[in-house]
Coordinates of C-alpha atoms and ligand atoms in Angstrom, one line a residue:
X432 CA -8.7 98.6 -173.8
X433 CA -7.7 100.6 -170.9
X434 CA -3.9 102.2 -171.1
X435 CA -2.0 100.4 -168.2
X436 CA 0.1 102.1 -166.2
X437 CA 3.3 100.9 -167.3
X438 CA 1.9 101.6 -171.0
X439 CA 1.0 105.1 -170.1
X440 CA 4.4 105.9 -168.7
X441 CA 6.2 104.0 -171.8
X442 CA 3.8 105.9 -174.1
X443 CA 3.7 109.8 -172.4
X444 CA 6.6 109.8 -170.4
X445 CA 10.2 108.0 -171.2
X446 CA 11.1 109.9 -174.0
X447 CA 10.4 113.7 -174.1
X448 CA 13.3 114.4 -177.0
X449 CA 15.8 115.9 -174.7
X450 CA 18.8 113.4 -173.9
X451 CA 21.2 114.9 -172.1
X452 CA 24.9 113.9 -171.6
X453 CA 24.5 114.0 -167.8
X454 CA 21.7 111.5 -167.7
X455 CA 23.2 108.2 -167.6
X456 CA 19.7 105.9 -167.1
X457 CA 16.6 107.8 -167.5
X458 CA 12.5 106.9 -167.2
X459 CA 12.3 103.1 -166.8
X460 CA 14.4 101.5 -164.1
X461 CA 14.4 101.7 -160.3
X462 CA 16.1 104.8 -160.2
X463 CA 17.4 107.1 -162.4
X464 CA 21.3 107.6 -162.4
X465 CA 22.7 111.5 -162.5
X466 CA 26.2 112.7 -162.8
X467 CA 26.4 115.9 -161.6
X468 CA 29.0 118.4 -163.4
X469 CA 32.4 118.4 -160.7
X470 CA 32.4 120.7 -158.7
X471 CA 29.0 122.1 -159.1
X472 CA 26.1 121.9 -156.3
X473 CA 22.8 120.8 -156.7
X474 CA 19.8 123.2 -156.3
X475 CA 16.5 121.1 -156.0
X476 CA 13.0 122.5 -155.6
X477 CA 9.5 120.9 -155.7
X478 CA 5.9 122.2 -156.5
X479 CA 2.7 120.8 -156.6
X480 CA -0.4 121.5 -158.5
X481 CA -3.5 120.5 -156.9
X482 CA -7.3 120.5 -158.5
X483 CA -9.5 122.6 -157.5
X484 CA -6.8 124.6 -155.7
X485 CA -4.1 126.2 -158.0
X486 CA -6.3 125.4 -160.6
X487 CA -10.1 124.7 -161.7
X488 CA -11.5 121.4 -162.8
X489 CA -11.5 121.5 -166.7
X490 CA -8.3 123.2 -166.7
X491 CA -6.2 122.6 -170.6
X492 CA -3.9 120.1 -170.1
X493 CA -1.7 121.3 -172.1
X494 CA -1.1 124.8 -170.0
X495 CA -0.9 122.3 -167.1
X496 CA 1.9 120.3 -168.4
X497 CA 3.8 123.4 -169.5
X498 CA 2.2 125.4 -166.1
X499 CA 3.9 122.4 -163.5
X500 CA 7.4 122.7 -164.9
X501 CA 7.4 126.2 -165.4
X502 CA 6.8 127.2 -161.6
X503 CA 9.8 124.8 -160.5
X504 CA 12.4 126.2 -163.0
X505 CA 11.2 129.7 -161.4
X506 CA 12.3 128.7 -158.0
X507 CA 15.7 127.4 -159.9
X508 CA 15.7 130.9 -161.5
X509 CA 15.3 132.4 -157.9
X510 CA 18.4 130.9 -156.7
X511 CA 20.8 131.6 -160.5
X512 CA 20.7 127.8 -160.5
X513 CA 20.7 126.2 -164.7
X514 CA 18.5 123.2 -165.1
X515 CA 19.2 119.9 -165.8
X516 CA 16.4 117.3 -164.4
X517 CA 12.7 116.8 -163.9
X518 CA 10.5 114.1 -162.0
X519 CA 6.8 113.9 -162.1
X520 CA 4.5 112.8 -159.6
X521 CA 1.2 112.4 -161.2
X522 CA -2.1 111.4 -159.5
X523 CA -4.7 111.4 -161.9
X524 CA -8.4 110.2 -161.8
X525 CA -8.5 108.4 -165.3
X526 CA -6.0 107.5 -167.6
X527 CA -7.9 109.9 -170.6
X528 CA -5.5 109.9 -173.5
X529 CA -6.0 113.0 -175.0
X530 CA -5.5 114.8 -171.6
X531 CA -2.2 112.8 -171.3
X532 CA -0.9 114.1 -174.6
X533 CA -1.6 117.2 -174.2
X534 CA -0.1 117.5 -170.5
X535 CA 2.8 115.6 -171.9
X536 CA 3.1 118.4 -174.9
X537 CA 2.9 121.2 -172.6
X538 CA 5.9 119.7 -170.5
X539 CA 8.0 118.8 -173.0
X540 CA 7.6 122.4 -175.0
X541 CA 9.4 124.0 -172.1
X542 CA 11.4 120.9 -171.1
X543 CA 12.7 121.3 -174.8
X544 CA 12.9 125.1 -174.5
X545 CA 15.0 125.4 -171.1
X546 CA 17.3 121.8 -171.9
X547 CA 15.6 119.7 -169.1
X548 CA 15.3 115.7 -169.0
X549 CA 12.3 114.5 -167.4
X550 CA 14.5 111.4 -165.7
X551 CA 11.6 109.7 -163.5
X552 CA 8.9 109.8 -161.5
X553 CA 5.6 108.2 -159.7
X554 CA 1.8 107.4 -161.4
X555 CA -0.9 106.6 -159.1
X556 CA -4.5 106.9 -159.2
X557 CA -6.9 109.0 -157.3
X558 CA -7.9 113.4 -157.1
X559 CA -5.9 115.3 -159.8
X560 CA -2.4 116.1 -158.6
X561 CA 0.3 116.9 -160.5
X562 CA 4.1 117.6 -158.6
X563 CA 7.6 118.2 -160.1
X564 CA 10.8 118.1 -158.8
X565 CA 13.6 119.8 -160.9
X566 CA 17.3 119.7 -160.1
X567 CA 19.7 122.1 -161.3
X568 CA 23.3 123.4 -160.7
X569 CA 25.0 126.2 -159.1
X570 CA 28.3 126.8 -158.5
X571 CA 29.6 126.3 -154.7
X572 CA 28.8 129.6 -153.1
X573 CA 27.7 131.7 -156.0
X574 CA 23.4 130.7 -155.1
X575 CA 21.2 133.6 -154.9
X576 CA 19.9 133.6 -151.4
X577 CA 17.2 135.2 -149.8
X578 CA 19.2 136.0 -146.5
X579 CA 22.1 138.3 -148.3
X580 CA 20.3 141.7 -148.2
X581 CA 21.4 144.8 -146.8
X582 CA 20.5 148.2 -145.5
X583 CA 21.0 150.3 -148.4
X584 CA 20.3 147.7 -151.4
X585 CA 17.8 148.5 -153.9
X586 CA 14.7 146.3 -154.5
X587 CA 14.5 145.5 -157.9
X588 CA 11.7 143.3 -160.0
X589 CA 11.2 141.7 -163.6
X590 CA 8.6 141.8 -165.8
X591 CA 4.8 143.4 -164.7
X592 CA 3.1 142.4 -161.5
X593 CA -0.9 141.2 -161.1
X594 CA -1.5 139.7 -164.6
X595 CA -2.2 136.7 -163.2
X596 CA -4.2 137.8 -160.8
X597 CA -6.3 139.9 -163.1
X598 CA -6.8 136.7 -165.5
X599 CA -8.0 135.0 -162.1
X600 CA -10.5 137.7 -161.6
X601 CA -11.4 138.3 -164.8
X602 CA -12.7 134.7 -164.6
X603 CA -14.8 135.5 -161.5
X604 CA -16.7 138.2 -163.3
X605 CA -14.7 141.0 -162.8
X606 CA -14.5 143.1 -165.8
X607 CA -12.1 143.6 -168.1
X608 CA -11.3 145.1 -171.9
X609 CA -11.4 141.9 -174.1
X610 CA -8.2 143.3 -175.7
X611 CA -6.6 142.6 -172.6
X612 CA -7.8 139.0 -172.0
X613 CA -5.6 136.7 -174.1
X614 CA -2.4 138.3 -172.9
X615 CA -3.6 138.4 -169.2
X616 CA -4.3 134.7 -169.6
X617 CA -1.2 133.5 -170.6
X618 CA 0.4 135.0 -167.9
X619 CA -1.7 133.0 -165.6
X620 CA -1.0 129.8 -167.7
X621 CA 1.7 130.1 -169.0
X622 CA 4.5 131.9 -166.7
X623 CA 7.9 132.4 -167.8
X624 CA 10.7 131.0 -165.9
X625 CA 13.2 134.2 -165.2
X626 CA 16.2 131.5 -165.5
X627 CA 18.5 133.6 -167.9
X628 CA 17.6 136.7 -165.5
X629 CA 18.5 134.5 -162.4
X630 CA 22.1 133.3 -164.2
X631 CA 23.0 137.2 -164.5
X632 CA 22.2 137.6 -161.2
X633 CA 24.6 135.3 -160.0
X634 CA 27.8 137.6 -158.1
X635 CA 25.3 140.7 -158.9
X636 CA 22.4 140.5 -156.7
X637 CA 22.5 140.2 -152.9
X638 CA 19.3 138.2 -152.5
X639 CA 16.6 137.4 -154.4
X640 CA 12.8 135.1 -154.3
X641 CA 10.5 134.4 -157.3
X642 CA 7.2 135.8 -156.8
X643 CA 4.5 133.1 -156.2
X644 CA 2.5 134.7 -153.4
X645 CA 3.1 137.9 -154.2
X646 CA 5.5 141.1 -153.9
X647 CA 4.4 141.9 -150.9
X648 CA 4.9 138.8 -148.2
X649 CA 7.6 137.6 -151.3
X650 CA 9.7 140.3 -150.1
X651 CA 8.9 139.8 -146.7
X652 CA 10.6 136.9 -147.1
X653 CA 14.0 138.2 -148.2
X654 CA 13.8 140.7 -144.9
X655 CA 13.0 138.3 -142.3
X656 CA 16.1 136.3 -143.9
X657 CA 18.2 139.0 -144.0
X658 CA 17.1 140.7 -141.0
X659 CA 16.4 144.0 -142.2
X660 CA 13.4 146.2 -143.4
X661 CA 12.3 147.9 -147.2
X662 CA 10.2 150.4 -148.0
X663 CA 7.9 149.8 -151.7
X664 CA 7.0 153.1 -153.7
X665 CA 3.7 152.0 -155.2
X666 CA 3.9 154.1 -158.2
X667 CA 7.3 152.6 -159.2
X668 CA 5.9 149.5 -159.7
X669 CA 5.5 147.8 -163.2
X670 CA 2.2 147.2 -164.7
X671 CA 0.8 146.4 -167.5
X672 CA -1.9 148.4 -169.1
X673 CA -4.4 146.2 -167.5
X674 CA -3.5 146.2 -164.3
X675 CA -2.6 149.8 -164.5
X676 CA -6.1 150.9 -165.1
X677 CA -7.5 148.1 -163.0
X678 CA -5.1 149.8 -160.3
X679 CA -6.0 153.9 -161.0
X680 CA -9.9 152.9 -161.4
X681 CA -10.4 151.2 -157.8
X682 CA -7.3 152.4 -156.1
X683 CA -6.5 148.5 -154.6
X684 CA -3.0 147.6 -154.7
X685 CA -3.7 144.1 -153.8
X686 CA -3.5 142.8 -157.3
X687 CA 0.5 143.7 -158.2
X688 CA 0.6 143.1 -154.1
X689 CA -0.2 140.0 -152.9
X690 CA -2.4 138.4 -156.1
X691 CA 0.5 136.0 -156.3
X692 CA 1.6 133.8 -159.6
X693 CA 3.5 136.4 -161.3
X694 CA 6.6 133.9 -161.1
X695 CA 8.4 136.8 -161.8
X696 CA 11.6 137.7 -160.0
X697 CA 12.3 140.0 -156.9
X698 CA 15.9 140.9 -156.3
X699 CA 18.4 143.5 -154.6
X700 CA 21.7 145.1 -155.5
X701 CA 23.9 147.3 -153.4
X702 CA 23.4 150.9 -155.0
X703 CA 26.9 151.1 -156.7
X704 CA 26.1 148.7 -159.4
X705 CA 22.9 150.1 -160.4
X706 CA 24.0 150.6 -163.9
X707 CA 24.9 146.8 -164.3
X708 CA 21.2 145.9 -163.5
X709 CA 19.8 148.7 -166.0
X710 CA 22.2 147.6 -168.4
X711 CA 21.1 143.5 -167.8
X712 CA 17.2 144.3 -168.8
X713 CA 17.7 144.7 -172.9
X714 CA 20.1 141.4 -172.9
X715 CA 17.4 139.5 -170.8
X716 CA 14.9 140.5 -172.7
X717 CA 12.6 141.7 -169.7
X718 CA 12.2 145.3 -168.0
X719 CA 13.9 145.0 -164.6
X720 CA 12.2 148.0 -162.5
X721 CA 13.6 149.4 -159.2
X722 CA 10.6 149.4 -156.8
X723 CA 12.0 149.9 -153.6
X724 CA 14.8 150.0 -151.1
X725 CA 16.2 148.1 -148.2
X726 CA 16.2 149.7 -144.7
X727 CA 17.5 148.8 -141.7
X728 CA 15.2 147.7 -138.5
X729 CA 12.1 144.9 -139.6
X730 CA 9.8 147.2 -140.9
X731 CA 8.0 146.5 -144.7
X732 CA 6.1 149.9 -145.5
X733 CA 5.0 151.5 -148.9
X734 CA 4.6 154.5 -150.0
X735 CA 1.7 155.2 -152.3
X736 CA 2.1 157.4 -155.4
X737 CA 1.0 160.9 -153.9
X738 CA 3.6 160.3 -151.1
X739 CA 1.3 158.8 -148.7
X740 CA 2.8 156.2 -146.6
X741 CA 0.7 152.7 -145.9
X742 CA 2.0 150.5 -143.0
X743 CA 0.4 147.0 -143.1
X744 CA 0.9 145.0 -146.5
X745 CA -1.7 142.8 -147.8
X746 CA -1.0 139.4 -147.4
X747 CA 0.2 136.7 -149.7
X748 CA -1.1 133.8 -151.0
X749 CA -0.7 131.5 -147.7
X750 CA -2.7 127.7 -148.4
X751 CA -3.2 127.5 -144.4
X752 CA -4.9 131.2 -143.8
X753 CA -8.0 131.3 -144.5
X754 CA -9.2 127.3 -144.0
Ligands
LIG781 P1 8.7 101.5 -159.1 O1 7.5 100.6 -158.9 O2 10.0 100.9 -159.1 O3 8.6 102.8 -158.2 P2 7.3 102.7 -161.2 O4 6.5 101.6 -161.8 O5 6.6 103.7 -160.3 O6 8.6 102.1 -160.6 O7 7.9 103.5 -162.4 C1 8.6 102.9 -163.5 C2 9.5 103.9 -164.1 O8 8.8 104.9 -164.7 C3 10.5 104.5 -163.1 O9 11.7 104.7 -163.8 C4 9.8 105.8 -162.8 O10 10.8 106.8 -162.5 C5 9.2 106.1 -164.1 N1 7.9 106.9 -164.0 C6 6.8 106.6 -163.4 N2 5.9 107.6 -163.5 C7 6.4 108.6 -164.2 C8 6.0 109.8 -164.7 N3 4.8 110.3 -164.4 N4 6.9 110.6 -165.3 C9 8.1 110.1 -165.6 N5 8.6 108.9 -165.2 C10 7.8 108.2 -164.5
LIG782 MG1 6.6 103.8 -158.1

């Protein structure tokens, strides 16, 4: 008998095994019913995962499921926010059991993993869609913000830039040494959420973005908002071995660039506490890598590894471009 929709939400989705205290009525009524720590703010943030556009038909449900949280906690990372709740929007074609259990493993293994309650949400019927909203706290005035660069700052990033990317175009033909593969493709599917990074950051950094699109317009971003300009030094930036030789064999920079997914973090510091960010990496667990430096004026230029300077930047990821 086909699952109805009330019996696929009971079944997949009211009880993922994290309760929290704050959560006074979860999955099942109207509306779910929050209390919010005093005090705090609430950071909220939404992505959406459409077939066929952020990923192919056939995709494993259970990287999706893990995949659809991950990039939201990132943009709660982004801003030094900690989780707390989750809603799903799901639009899905058939109500296919197996796919359901694995998409609902996949989200509750990081749901689990990071302390999050998924508290509600919407089923409907129609294209594969999948969106999350999480909801997270900060403390009044202490948010990471992309606006609080300045002249001076130094551009800092986590992790290695254009895995995903690669694992994209590794799955368009383009070759690359099987070694490399399974890694690669679990940074495309499964990203890690910067959020114990972000936390740290919070009264450190002066602004700071995740990187969905890409360093390059990611970046842009924090010096349109803070009004000022940065220079990249190509050769600073970290990549894996990969990328690297992906990099040094065709000489295109558009992979750590503007490849996008890399849900890694981009942030600045003013120079004199350098030593506190170098110091932040081994208790993270993630190499933090100064790439860069904020200018004054509007300008984002790089500098490639034999001191040549570029001007343009490739672009990001941008949905409406190239329609
Ligand atoms: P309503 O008709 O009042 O909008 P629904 O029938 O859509 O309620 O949903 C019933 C309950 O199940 C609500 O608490 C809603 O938040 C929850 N819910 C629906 N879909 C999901 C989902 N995909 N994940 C989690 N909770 C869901
Ligand atoms: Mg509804």
């Amino acid at each position: 008998m086909p699952l109805s929709e009330f019996d696929l939400i009971r079944r997949y989705f009211s009880d993922l095994s994290v309760h929290r205290e704050d959560v006074i009525l979860g999955v099942g009524d109207d509306c779910a019913l929050l209390q919010p720590p005093a005090g705090q703010q609430l950071a909220v943030s939404m992505d959406t995962l459409v077939e066929g556009r952020h990923f192919s038909p056939g995709a494993d449900a259970n990287d999706l499921g893990y995949k659809c949280l991950a990039v939201n906690l990132s943009d709660l990372a982004a801003m030094g926010a900690e989780p707390a709740w989750a809603t799903l929007g799901l639009t899905l074609p058939v109500a296919d059991e197996h796919w359901l259990a694995a998409f609902a493993g996949g989200f509750a293994a990081l749901a689990a993993a990071q302390k999050v309650q998924l508290v509600g949400g919407d089923t409907t019927r129609g294209p594969l869609s999948i969106t999350v909203q999480v909801h997270g706290f900060v403390t009044p005035g202490e948010a990471l913000r992309r606006d609080g660069a300045r002249p001076g700052d130094l551009v800092y990033v986590s992790g290695t830039l254009g895995d995903a990317g690669l694992a994209l175009r590794a799955g368009q033909g383009l070759g690359v040494a099987d070694e490399h593969l399974p890694w690669l493709l679990k940074r495309l599917h499964r990203p890690t959420p910067r959020l114990a990074l972000g936390q740290r950051l919070v009264g450190l950094a002066s602004a700071a973005i995740d990187l969905s699109d890409g360093l390059g317009s990611d970046l842009r971003h924090i010096c349109e908002a803070s009004g000022v300009g940065a220079v990249l030094e190509l050769g600073d930036l970290p990549l894996s071995p990969a990328v690297a030789t992906h990099v040094s064999e065709t000489g295109d920079w558009t992979l750590p660039l503007a490849a996008g997914d890399d849900y890694e973090l981009c942030f600045t510091v003013p120079p004199h506490r350098q030593a506190e960010v170098e110091g932040l990496a081994s208790r993270v667990s993630c190499p933090l890598t100064r790439v860069g430096m904020i200018e004054r004026g509007s300008k984002l230029h790089a500098v490639l590894p034999d001191g040549q300077q570029i001007g343009g930047m490739p672009d990001g990821y941008d949905h409406f471009a190239h329609t």
